[in-house]
CSV table of C-alpha atoms in Angstrom, one decimal:
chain,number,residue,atom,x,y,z
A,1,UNK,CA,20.7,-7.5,-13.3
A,2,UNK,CA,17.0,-7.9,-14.6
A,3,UNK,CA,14.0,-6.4,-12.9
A,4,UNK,CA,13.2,-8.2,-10.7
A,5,UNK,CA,16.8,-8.8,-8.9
A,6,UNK,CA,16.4,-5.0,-8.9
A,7,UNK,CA,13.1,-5.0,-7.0
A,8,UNK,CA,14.4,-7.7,-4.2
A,9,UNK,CA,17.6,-5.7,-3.6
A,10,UNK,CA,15.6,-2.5,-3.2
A,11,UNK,CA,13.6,-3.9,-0.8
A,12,UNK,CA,16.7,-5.0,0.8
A,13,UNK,CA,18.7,-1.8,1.0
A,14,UNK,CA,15.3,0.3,1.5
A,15,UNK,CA,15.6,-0.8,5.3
A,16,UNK,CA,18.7,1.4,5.3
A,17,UNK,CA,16.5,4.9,4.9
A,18,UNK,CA,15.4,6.3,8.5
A,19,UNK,CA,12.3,7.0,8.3
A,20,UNK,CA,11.4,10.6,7.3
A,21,UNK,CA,13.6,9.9,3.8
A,22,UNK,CA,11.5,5.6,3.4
A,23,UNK,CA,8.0,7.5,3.9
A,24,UNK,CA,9.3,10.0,1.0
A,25,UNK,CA,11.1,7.5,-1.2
A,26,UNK,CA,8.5,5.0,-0.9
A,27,UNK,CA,6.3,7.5,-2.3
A,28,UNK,CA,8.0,8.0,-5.3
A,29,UNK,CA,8.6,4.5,-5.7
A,30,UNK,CA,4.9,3.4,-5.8
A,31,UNK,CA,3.8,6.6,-7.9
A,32,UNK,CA,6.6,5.4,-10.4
A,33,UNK,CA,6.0,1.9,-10.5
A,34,UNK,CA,2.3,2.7,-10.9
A,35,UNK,CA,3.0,3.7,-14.8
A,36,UNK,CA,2.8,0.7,-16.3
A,37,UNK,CA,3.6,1.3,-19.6
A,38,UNK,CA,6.9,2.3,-18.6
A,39,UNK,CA,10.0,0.4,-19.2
A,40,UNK,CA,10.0,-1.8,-16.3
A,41,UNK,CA,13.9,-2.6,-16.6
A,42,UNK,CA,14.8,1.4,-16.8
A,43,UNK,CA,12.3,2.1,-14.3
A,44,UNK,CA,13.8,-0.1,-11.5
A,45,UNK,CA,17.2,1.0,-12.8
A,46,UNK,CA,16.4,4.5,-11.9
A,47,UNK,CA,14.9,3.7,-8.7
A,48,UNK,CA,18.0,2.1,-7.7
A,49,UNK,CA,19.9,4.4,-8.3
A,50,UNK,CA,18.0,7.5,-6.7
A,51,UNK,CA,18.0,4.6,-3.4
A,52,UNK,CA,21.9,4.8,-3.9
A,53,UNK,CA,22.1,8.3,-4.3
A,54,UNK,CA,19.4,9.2,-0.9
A,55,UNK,CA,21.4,6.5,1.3
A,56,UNK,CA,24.6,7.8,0.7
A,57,UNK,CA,23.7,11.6,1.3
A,58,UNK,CA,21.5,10.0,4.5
A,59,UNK,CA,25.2,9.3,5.7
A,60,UNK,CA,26.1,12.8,5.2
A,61,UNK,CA,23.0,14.0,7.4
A,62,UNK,CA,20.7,15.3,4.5
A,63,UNK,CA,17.2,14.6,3.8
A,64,UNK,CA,15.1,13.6,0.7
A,65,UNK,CA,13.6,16.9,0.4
A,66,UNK,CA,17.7,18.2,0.0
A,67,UNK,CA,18.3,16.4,-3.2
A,68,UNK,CA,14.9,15.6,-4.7
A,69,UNK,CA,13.2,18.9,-3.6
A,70,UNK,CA,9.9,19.6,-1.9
A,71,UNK,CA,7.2,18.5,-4.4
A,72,UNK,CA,8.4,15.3,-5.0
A,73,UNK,CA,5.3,14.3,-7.5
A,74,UNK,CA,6.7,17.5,-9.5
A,75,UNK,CA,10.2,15.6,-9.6
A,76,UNK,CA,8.9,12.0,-10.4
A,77,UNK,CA,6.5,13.4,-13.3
A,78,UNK,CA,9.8,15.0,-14.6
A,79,UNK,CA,11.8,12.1,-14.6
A,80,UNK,CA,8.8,9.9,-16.0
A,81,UNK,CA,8.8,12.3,-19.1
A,82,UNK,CA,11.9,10.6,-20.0
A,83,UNK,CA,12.2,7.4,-18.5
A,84,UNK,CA,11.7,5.3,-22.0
A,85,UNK,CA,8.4,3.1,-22.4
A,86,UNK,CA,8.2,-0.5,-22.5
A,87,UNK,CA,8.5,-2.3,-25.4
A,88,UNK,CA,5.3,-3.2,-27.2
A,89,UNK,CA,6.3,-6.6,-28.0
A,90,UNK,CA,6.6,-6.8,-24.0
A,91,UNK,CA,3.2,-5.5,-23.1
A,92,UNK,CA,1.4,-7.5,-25.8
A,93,UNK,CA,3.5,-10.7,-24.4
A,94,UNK,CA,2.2,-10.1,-21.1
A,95,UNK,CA,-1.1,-9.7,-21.3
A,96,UNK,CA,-1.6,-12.5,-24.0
A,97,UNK,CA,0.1,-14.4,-21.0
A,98,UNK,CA,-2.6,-13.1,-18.4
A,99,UNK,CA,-5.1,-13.8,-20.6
A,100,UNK,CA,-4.2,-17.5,-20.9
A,101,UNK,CA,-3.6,-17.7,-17.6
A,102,UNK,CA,-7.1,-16.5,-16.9
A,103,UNK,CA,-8.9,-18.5,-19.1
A,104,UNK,CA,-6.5,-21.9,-17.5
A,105,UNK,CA,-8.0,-20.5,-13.7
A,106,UNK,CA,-11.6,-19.9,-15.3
A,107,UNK,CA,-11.6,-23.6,-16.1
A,108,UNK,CA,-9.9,-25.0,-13.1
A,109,UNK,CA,-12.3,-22.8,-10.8
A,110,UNK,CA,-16.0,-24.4,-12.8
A,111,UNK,CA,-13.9,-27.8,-12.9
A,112,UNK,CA,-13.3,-27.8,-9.7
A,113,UNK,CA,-17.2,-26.3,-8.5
A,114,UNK,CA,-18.6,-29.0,-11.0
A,115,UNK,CA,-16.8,-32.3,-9.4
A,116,UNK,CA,-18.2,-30.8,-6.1
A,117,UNK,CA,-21.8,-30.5,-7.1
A,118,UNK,CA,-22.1,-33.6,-9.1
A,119,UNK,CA,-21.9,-35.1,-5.7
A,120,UNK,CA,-25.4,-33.3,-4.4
A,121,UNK,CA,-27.3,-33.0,-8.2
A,122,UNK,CA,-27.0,-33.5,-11.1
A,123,UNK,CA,-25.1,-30.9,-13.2
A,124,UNK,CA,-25.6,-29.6,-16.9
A,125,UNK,CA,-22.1,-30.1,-18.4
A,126,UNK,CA,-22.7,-28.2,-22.1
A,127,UNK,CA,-20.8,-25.2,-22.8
A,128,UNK,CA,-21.4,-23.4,-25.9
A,129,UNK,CA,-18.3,-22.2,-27.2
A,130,UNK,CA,-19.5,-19.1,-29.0
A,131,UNK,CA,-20.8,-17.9,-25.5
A,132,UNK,CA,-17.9,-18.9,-23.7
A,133,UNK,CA,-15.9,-17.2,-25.6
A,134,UNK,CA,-17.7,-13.9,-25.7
A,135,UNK,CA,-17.9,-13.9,-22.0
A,136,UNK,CA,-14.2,-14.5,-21.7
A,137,UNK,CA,-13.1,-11.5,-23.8
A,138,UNK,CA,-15.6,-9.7,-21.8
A,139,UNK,CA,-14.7,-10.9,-18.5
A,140,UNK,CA,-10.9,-10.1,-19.4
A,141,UNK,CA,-11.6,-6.4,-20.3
A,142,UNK,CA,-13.4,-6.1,-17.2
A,143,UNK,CA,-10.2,-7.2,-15.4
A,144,UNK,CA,-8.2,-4.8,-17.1
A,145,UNK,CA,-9.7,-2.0,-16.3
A,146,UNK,CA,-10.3,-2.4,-12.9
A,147,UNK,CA,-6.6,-3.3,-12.8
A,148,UNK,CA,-6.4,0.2,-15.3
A,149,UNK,CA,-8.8,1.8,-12.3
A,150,UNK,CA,-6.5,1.1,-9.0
A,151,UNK,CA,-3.2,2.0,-10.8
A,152,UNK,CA,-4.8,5.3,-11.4
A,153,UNK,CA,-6.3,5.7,-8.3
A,154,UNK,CA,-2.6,4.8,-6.3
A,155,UNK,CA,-1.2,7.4,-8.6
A,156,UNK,CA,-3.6,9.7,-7.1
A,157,UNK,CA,-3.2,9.3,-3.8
A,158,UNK,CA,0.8,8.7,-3.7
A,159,UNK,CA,1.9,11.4,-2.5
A,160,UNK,CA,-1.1,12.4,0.1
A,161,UNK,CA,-1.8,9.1,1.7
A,162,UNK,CA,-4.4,9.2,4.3
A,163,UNK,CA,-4.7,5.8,5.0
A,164,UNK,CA,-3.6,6.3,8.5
A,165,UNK,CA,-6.7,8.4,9.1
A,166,UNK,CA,-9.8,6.7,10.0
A,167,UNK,CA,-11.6,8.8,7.0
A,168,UNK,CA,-8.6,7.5,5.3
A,169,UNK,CA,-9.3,4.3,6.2
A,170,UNK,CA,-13.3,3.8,5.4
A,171,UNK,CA,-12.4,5.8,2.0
A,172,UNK,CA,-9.8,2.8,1.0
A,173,UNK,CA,-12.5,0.4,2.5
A,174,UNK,CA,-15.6,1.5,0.5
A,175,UNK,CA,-13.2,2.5,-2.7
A,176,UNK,CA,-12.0,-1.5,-2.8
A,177,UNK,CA,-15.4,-2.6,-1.8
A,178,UNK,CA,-17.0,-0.7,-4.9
A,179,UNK,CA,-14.8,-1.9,-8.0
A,180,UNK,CA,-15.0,-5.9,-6.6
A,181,UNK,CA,-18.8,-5.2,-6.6
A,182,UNK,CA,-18.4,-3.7,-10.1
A,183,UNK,CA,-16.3,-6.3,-11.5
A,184,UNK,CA,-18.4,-8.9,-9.9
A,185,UNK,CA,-21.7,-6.9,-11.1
A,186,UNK,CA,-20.2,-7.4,-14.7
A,187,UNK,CA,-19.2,-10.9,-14.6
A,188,UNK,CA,-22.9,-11.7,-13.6
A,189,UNK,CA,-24.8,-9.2,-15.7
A,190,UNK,CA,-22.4,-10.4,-19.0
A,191,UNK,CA,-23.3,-14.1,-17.9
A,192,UNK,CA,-27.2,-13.2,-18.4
A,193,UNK,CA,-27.1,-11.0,-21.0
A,194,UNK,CA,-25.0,-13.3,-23.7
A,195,UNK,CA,-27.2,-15.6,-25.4
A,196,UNK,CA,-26.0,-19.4,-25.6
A,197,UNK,CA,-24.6,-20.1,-29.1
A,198,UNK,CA,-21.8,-21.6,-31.3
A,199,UNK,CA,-20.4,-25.6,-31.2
A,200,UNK,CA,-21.8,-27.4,-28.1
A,201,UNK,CA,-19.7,-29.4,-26.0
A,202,UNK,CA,-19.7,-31.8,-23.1
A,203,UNK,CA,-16.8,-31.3,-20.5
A,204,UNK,CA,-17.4,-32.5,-16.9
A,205,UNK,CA,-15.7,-31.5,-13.4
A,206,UNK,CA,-12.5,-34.0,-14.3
A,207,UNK,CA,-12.2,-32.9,-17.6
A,208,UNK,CA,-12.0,-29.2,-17.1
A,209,UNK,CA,-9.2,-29.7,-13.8
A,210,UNK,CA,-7.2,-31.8,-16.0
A,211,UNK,CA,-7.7,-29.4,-19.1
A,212,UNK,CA,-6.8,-26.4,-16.6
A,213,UNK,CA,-4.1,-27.5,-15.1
A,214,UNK,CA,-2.8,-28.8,-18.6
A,215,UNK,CA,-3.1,-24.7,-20.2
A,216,UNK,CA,-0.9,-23.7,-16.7
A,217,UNK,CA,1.7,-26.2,-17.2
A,218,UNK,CA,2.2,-25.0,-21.3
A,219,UNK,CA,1.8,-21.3,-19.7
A,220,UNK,CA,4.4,-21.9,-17.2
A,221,UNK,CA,6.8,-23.1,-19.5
A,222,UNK,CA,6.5,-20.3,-22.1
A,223,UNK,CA,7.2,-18.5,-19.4
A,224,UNK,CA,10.4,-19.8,-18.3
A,225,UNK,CA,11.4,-20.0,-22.0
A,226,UNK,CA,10.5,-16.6,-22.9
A,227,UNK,CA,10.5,-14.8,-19.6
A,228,UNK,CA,7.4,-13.1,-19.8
A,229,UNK,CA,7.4,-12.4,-16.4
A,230,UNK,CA,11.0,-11.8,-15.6
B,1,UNK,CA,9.7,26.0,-19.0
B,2,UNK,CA,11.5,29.5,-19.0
B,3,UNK,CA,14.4,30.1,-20.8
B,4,UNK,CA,16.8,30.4,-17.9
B,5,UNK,CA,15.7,27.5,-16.9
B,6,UNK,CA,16.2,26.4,-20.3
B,7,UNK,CA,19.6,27.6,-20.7
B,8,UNK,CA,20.8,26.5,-17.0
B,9,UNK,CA,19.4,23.1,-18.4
B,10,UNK,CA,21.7,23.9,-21.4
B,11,UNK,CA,24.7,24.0,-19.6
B,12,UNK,CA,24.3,21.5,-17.2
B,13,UNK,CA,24.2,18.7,-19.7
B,14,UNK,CA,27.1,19.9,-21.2
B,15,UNK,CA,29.4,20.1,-18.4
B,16,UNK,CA,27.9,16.3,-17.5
B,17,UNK,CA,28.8,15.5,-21.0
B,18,UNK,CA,32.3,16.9,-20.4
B,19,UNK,CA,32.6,15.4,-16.5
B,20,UNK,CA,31.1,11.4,-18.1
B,21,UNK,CA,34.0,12.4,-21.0
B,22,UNK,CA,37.0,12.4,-19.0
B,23,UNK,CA,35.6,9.0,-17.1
B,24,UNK,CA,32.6,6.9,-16.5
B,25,UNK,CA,30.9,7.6,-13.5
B,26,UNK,CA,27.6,7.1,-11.4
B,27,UNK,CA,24.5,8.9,-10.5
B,28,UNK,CA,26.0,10.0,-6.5
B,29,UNK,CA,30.0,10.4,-8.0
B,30,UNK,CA,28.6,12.7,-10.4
B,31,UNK,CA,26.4,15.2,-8.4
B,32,UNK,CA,29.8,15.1,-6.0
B,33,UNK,CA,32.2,16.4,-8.8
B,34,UNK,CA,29.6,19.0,-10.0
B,35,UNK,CA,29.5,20.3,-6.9
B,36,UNK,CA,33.6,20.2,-6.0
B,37,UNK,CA,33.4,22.4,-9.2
B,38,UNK,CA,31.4,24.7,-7.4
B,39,UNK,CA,28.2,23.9,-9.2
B,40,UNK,CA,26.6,23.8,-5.7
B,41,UNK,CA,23.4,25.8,-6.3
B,42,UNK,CA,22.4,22.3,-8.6
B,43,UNK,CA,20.4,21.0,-6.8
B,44,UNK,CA,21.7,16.9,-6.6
B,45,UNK,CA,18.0,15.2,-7.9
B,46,UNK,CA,18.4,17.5,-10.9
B,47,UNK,CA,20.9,15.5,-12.5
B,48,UNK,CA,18.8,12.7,-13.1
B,49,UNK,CA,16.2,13.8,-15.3
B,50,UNK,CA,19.0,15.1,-17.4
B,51,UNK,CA,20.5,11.9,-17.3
B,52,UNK,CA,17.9,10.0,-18.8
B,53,UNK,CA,17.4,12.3,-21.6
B,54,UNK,CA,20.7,12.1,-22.5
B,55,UNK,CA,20.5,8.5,-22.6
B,56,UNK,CA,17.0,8.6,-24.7
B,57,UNK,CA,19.3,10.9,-27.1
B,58,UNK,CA,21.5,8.4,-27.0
B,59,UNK,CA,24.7,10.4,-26.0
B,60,UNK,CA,25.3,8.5,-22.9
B,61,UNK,CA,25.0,5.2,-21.6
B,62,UNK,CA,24.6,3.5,-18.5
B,63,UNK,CA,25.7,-0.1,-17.5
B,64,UNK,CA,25.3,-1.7,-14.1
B,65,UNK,CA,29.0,-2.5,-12.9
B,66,UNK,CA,30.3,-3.8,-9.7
B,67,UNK,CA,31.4,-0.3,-7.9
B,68,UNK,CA,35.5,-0.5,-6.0
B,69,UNK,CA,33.1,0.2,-3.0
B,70,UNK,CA,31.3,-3.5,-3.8
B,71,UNK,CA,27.5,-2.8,-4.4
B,72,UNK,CA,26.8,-2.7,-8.6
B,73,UNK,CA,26.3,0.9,-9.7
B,74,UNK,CA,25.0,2.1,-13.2
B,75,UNK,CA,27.9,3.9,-14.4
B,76,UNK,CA,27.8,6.0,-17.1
B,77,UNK,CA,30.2,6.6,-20.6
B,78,UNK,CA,29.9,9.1,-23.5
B,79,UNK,CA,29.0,7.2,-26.9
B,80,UNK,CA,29.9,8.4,-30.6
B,81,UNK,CA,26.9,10.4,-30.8
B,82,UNK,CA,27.8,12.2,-26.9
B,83,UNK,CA,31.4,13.3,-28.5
B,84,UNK,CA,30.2,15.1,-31.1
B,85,UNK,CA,27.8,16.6,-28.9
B,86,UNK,CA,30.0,17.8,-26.6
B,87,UNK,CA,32.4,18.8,-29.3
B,88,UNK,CA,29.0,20.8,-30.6
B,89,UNK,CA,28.7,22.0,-26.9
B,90,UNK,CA,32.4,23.4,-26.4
B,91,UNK,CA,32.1,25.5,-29.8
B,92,UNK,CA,28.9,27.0,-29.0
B,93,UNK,CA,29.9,27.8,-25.5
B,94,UNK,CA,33.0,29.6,-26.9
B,95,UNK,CA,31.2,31.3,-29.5
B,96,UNK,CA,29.2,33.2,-26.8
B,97,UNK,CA,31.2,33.1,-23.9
B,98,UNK,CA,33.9,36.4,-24.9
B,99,UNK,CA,30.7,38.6,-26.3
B,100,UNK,CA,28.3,37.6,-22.9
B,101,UNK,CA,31.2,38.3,-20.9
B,102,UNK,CA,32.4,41.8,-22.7
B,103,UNK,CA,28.7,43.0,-22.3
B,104,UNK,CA,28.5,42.1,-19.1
B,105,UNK,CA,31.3,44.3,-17.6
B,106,UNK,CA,29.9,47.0,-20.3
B,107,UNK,CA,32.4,47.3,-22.7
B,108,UNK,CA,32.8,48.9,-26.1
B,109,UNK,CA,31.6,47.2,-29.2
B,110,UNK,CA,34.7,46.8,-31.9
């Protein structure tokens, strides 16, 4: 069973858990799957069987707190000490296969703006390549550390979730409101900032959808091949 | 981590060691025989963390199986490495048991 089997049939047997014993296994789940760099396969492993484990002493009329304790963050950072971490090989595969996909989505989205406003002016088509590139490697960091930024931040709040406060509620509001104007603020400011340089090309609207869609389809193949993804 | 802690730790794995030994078992089956045993202070969650590390350690290892009950289960057996460890395990735990034991009901030194 890989991963991702395991994540459907936890979903499945999580309706199972009354719910005193979902609201606390739920909490450990997100707070472990928020550690990326752990072994994803071990990880959901794991949280299978501590799902196995809570439902069958649920039928014996105990609660979470009986076999995982009361400070459940205390228990989780325990077992994450020795849960093993994911391969490198594994994390370097996926995120060269973000970063691909990225750039495929970059080009489809201009592609796809450019075909559009051809129709009401008249469009510069040149992309210098030395820029472009720049801003892509700079746009991709930004990415990952915002992505870096909310796993932190859901680690944090795991195990005291207000979000069924109001407070709770405009906190969550304004926090996801800031780092989308941050990673927005970037993309623009990087945009102005890096001069235009390197090889000049020409590629239109149609160019750049056909390009795009070409990079997903080699992207999606890899990916059934190698099973980046799962 | 105090030593008592350390020590109950100790123990622990090596009576899991010595339970996975005799047949392979899962996560829930296991926390059930420690505690027929009488182990019942353990508290069930515990045995997990110790778990893993003795897979890291590479004394155990855990294989999802179809369970006689039907859903798959990881179940657990004792590698190479895990015999010797336990065989480690059972002479240590001799070694100390009679002289812990003798000082513990206060009796004369030979």
């Amino acid at each position: 069973m890989n991963a991702k089997d395991l994540v459907a049939l936890n979903n499945e047997k999580r309706k199972q858990l009354n719910e005193h014993n979902r609201n606390y296994y739920e909490n450990m789940l997100v707070y472990i799957r928020s550690q990326l760099l752990l072994s994803e396969q071990q990880s959901e492993e794991l949280l299978m069987e501590l799902l196995d484990h809570l439902l069958e002493a649920q039928k014996h009329g105990k609660m979470a707190e009986d076999i995982f304790g009361t400070d459940a963050k205390a228990y989780c950072d325990e077992l994450i000490r020795q849960l093993p971490k994911e391969k490198k090989r594994n994390i370097y595969a996926f995120i060269g296969y973000l970063a691909v996909r990225l750039f495929a989505l970059g080009v489809l989205v201009t592609g796809a703006v450019e075909l559009v406003a051809e129709w009401f002016t008249d469009v510069d088509d040149t992309v210098y390549l030395g820029k472009a590139s720049v801003l892509f490697v700079i746009d991709f960091a930004v990415i990952l550390l915002a992505v870096a930024l909310v796993m932190r931040w859901i680690r944090k709040s795991a195990f005291h979730d207000d979000s069924s406060t109001f407070g709770g509620k405009v906190k969550e509001f304004l926090g996801i409101w800031f780092a989308c104007c941050l990673v927005i603020g970037m993309f623009v400011l990087a945009e102005k900032l890096v001069p235009e340089f390197g090889y000049r090309i020409e590629a239109g609207g149609m160019v750049r959808i056909l390009f795009g869609l070409f990079v997903f389809a080699v992207t999606w193949r890899l990916n059934k091949k190698f099973r980046i993804t799962k | 981590m105090s030593l008592r802690s350390q020590l109950l730790k100790g123990v622990l794995e090596g009576c899991i060691l010595a339970i996975i030994k005799k047949e392979s078992v899962y996560g829930y089956e296991l926390s059930v025989k420690l505690q027929k045993f009488g182990l019942n202070d353990v508290s069930e969650g515990s045995i997990y963390p110790l778990l893993l590390r003795l897979q890291k350690a590479g004394l155990i290892k855990g294989e999802m199986r179809d369970s006689p009950s039907g859903p798959k289960r990881k179940y657990y057996h004792l590698t190479e490495k895990g015999e010797e460890a336990l065989q480690d395990f059972i002479a240590e735990w001799e070694s100390i048991r009679k002289p812990v034991e003798k000082i513990l009901r206060g009796g004369n030194m030979e």
